[in-house]
JSON list of C-alpha atoms in Angstrom, two decimals:
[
{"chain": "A", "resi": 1226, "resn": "UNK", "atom": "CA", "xyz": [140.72, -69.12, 152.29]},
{"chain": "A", "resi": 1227, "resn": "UNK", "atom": "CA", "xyz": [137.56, -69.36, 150.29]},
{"chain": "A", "resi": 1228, "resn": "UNK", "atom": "CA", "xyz": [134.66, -67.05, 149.44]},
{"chain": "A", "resi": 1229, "resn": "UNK", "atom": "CA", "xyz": [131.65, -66.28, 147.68]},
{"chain": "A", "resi": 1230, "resn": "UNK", "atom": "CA", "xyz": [132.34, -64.36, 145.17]},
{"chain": "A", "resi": 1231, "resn": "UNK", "atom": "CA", "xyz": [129.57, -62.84, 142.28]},
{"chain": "A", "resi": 1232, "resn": "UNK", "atom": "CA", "xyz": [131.32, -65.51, 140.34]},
{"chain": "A", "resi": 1233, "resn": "UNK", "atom": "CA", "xyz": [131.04, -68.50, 142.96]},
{"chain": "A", "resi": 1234, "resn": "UNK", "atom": "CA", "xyz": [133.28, -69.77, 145.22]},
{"chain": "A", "resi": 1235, "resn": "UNK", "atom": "CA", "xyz": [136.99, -68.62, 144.78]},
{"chain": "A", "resi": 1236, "resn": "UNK", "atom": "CA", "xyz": [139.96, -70.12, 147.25]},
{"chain": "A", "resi": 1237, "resn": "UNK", "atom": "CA", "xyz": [143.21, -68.95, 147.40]},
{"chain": "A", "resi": 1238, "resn": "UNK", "atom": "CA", "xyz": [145.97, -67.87, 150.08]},
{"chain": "A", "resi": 1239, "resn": "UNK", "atom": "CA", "xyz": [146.44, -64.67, 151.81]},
{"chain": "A", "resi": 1240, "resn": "UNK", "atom": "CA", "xyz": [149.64, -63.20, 151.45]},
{"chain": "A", "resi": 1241, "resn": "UNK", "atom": "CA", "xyz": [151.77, -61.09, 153.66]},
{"chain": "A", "resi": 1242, "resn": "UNK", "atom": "CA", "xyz": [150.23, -62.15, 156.55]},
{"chain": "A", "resi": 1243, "resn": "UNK", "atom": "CA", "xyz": [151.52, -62.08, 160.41]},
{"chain": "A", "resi": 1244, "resn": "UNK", "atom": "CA", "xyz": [151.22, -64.52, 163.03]},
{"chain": "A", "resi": 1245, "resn": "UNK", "atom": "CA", "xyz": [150.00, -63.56, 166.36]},
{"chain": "A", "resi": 1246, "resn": "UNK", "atom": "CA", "xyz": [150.79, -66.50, 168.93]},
{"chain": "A", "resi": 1247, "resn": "UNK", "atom": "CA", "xyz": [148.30, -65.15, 171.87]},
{"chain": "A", "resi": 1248, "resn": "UNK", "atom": "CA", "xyz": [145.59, -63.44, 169.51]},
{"chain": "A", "resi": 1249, "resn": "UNK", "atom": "CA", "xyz": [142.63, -65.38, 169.52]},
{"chain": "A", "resi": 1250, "resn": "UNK", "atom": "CA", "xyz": [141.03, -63.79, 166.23]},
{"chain": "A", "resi": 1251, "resn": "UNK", "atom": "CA", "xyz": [141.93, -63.35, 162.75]},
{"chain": "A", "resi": 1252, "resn": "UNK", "atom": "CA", "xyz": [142.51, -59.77, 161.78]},
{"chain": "A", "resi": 1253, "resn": "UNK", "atom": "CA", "xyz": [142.18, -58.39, 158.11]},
{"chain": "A", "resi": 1254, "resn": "UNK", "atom": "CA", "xyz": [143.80, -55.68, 157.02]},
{"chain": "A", "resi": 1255, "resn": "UNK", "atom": "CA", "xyz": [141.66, -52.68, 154.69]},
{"chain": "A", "resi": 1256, "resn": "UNK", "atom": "CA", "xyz": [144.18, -51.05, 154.17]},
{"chain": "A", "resi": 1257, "resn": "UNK", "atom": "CA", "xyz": [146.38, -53.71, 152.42]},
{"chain": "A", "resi": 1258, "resn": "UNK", "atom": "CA", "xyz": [143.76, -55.53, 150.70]},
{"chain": "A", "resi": 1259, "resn": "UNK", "atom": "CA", "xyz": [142.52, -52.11, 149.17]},
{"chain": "A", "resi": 1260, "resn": "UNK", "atom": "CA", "xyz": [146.37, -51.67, 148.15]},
{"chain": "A", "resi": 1261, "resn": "UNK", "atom": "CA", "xyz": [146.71, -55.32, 146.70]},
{"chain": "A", "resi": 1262, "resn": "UNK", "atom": "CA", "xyz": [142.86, -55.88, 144.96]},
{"chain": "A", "resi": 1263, "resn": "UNK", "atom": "CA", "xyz": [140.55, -52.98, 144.82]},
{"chain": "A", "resi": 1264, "resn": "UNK", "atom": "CA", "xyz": [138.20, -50.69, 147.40]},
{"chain": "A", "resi": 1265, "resn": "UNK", "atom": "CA", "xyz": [136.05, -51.53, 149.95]},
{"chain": "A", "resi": 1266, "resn": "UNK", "atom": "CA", "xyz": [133.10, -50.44, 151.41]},
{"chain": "A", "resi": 1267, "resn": "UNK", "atom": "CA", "xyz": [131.49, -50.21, 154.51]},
{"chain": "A", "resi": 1268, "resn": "UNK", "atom": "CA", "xyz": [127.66, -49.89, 154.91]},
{"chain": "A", "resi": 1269, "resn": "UNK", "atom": "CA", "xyz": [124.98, -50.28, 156.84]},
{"chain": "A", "resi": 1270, "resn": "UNK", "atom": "CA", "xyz": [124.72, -54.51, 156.83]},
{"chain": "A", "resi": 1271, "resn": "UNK", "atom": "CA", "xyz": [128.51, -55.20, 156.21]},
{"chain": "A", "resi": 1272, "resn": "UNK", "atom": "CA", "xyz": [131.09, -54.36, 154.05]},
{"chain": "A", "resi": 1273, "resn": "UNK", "atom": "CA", "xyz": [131.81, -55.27, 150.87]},
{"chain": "A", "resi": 1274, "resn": "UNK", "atom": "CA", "xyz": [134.60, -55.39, 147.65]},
{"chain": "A", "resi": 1275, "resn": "UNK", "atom": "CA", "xyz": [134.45, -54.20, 144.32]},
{"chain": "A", "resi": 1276, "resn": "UNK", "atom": "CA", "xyz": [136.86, -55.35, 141.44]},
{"chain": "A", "resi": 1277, "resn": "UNK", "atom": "CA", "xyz": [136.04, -55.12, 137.78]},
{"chain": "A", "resi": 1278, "resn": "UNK", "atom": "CA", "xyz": [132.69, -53.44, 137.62]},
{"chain": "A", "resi": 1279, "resn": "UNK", "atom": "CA", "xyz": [131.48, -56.54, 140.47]},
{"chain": "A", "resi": 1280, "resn": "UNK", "atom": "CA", "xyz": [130.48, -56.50, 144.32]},
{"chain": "A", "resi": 1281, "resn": "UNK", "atom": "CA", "xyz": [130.63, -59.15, 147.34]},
{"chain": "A", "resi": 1282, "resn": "UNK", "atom": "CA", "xyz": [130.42, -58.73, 150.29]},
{"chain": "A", "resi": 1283, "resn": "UNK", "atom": "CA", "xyz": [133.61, -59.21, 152.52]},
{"chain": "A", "resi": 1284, "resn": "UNK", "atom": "CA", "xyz": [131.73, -59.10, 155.98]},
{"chain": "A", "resi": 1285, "resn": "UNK", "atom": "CA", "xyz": [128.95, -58.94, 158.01]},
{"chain": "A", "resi": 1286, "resn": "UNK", "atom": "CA", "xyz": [128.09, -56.46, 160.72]},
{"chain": "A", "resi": 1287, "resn": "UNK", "atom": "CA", "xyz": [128.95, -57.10, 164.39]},
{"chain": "A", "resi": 1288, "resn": "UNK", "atom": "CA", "xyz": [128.60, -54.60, 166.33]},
{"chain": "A", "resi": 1289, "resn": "UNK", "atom": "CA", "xyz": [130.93, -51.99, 167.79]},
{"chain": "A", "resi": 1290, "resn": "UNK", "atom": "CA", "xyz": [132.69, -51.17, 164.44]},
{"chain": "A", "resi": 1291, "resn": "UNK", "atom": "CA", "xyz": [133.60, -54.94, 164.17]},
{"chain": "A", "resi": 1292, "resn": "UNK", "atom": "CA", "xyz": [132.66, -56.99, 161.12]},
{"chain": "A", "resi": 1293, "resn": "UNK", "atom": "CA", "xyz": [133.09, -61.16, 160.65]},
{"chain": "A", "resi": 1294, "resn": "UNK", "atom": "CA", "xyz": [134.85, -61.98, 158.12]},
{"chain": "A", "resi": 1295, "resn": "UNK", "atom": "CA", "xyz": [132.41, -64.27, 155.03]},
{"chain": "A", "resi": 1296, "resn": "UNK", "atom": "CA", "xyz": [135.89, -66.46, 154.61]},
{"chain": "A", "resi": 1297, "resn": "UNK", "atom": "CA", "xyz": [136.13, -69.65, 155.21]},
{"chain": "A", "resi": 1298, "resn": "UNK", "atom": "CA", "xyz": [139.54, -71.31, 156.70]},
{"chain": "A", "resi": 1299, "resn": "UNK", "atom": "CA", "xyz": [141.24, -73.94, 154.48]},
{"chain": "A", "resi": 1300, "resn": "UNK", "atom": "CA", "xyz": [144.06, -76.78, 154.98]},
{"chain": "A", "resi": 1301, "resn": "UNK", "atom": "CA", "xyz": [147.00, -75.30, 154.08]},
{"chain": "A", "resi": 1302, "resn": "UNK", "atom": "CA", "xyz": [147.32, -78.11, 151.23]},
{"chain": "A", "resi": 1303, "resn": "UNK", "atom": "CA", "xyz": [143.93, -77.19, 149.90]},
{"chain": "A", "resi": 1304, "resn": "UNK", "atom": "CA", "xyz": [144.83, -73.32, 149.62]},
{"chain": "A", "resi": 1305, "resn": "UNK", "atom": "CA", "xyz": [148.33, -74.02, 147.96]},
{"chain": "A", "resi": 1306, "resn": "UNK", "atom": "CA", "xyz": [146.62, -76.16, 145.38]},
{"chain": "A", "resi": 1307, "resn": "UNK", "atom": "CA", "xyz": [143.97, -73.61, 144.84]},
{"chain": "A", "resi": 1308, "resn": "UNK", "atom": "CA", "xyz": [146.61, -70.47, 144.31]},
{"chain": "A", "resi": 1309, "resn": "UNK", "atom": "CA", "xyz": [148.95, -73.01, 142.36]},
{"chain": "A", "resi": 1310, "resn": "UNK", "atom": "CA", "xyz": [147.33, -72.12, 139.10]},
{"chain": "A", "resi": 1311, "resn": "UNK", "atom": "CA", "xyz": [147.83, -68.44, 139.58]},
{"chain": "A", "resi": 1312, "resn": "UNK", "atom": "CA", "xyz": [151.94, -68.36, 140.84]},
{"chain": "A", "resi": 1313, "resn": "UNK", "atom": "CA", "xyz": [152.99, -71.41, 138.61]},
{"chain": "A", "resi": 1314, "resn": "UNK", "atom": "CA", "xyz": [156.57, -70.52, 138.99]},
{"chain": "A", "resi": 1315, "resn": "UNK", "atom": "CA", "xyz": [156.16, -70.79, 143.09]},
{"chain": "A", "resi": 1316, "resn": "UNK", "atom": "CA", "xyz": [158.32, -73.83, 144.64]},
{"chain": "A", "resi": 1317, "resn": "UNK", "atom": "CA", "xyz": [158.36, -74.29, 148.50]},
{"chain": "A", "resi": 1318, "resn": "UNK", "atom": "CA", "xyz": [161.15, -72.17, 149.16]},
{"chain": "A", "resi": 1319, "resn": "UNK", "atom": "CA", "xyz": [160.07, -69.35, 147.22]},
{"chain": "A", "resi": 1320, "resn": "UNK", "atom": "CA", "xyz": [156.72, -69.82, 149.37]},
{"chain": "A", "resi": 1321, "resn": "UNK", "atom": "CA", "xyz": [158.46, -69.95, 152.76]},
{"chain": "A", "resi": 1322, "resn": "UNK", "atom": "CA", "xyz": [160.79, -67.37, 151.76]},
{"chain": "A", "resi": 1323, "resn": "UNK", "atom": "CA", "xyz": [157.60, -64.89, 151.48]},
{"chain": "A", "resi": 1324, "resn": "UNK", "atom": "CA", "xyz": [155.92, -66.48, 154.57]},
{"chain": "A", "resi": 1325, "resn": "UNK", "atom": "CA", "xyz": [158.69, -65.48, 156.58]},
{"chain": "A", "resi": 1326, "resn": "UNK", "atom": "CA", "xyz": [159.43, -61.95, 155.42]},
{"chain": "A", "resi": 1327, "resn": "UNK", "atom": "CA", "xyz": [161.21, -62.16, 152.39]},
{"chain": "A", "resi": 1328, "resn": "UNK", "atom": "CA", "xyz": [163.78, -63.90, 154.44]},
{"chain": "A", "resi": 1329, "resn": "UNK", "atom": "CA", "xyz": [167.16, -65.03, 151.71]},
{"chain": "A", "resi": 1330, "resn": "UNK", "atom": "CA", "xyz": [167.98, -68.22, 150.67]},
{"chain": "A", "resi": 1331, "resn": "UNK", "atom": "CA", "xyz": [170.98, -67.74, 153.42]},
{"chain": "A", "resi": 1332, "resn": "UNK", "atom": "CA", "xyz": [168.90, -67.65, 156.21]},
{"chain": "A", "resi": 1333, "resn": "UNK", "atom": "CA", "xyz": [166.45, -70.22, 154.83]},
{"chain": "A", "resi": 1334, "resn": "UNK", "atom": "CA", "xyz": [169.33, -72.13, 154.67]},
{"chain": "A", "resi": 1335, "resn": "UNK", "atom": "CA", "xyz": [170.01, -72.00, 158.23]},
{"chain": "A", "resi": 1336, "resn": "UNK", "atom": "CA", "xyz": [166.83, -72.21, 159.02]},
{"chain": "A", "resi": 1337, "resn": "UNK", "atom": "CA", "xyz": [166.84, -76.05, 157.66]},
{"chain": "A", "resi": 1338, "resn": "UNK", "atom": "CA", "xyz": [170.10, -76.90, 158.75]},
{"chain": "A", "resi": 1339, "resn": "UNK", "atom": "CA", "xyz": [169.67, -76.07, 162.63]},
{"chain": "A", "resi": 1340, "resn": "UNK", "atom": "CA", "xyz": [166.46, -77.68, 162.08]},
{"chain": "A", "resi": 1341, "resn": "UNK", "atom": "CA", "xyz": [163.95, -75.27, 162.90]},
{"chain": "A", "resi": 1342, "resn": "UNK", "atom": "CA", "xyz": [162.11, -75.75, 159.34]},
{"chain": "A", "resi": 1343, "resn": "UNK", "atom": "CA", "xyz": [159.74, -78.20, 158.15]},
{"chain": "A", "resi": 1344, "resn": "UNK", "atom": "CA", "xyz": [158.28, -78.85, 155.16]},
{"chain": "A", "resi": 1345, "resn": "UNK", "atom": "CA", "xyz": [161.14, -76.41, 153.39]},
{"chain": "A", "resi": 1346, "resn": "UNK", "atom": "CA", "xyz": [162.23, -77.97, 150.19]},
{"chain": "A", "resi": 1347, "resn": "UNK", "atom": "CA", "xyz": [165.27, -76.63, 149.40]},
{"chain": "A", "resi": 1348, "resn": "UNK", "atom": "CA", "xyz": [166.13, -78.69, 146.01]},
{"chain": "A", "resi": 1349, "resn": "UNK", "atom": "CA", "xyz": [163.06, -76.75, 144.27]},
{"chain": "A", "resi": 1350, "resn": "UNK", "atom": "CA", "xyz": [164.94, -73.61, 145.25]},
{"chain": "A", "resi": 1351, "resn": "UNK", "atom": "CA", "xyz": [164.62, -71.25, 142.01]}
]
């Protein structure tokens, strides 16, 4: 994802996230992202973040206690690169493993050799 931040444009990936196959929105969770990076607050004209003495806003006002999201989608490529700098010691399995619940090296294992897994690099495995 990317978004405007008070210090310009920021991208990274969202973590811990879960996959609805017939939900035709993107959800975001308050609850975790006030857990994971700091408070947020809802007023009037949307809601916003605050980390480190500075404010954005997260989202804009719909209508019927629903707010739009001011991220912007990104190719999965483009994300990893941009979050690459921060988790330097991430390698593709470590980054499946999380993206599929913390799942072990067993099961990725499996995963790859029935050949339900693509794009799983198993060599890199730390």
């Amino acid at each position: 994802m990317s978004m405007k931040t008070p210090r310009g444009m920021k991208k990274g990936v969202l973590t811990n996230v879960w996959h609805i196959p017939k939900l035709s929105r993107n959800l975001f969770s308050v609850g975790r992202f006030t857990k994971d990076v700091g408070p947020v607050i809802f007023e009037r004209d949307g809601c916003f973040a605050e980390k480190k003495g500075l404010k954005w806003q997260l989202g804009a006002r719909l209508g019927k206690g629903l707010f739009k999201l001011c991220m912007t989608p990104m190719m999965p490529d483009e994300a990893n690169a941009a979050s690459s700098k921060d988790r330097q010691g991430d390698t593709t399995s470590y980054l499946w493993h999380l993206r599929l619940g913390h799942i072990g090296h067993g099961g990725l294992d499996a995963i790859v050799k029935k050949g339900y897994g693509v794009g799983i690099n198993m060599a890199k495995r730390e």
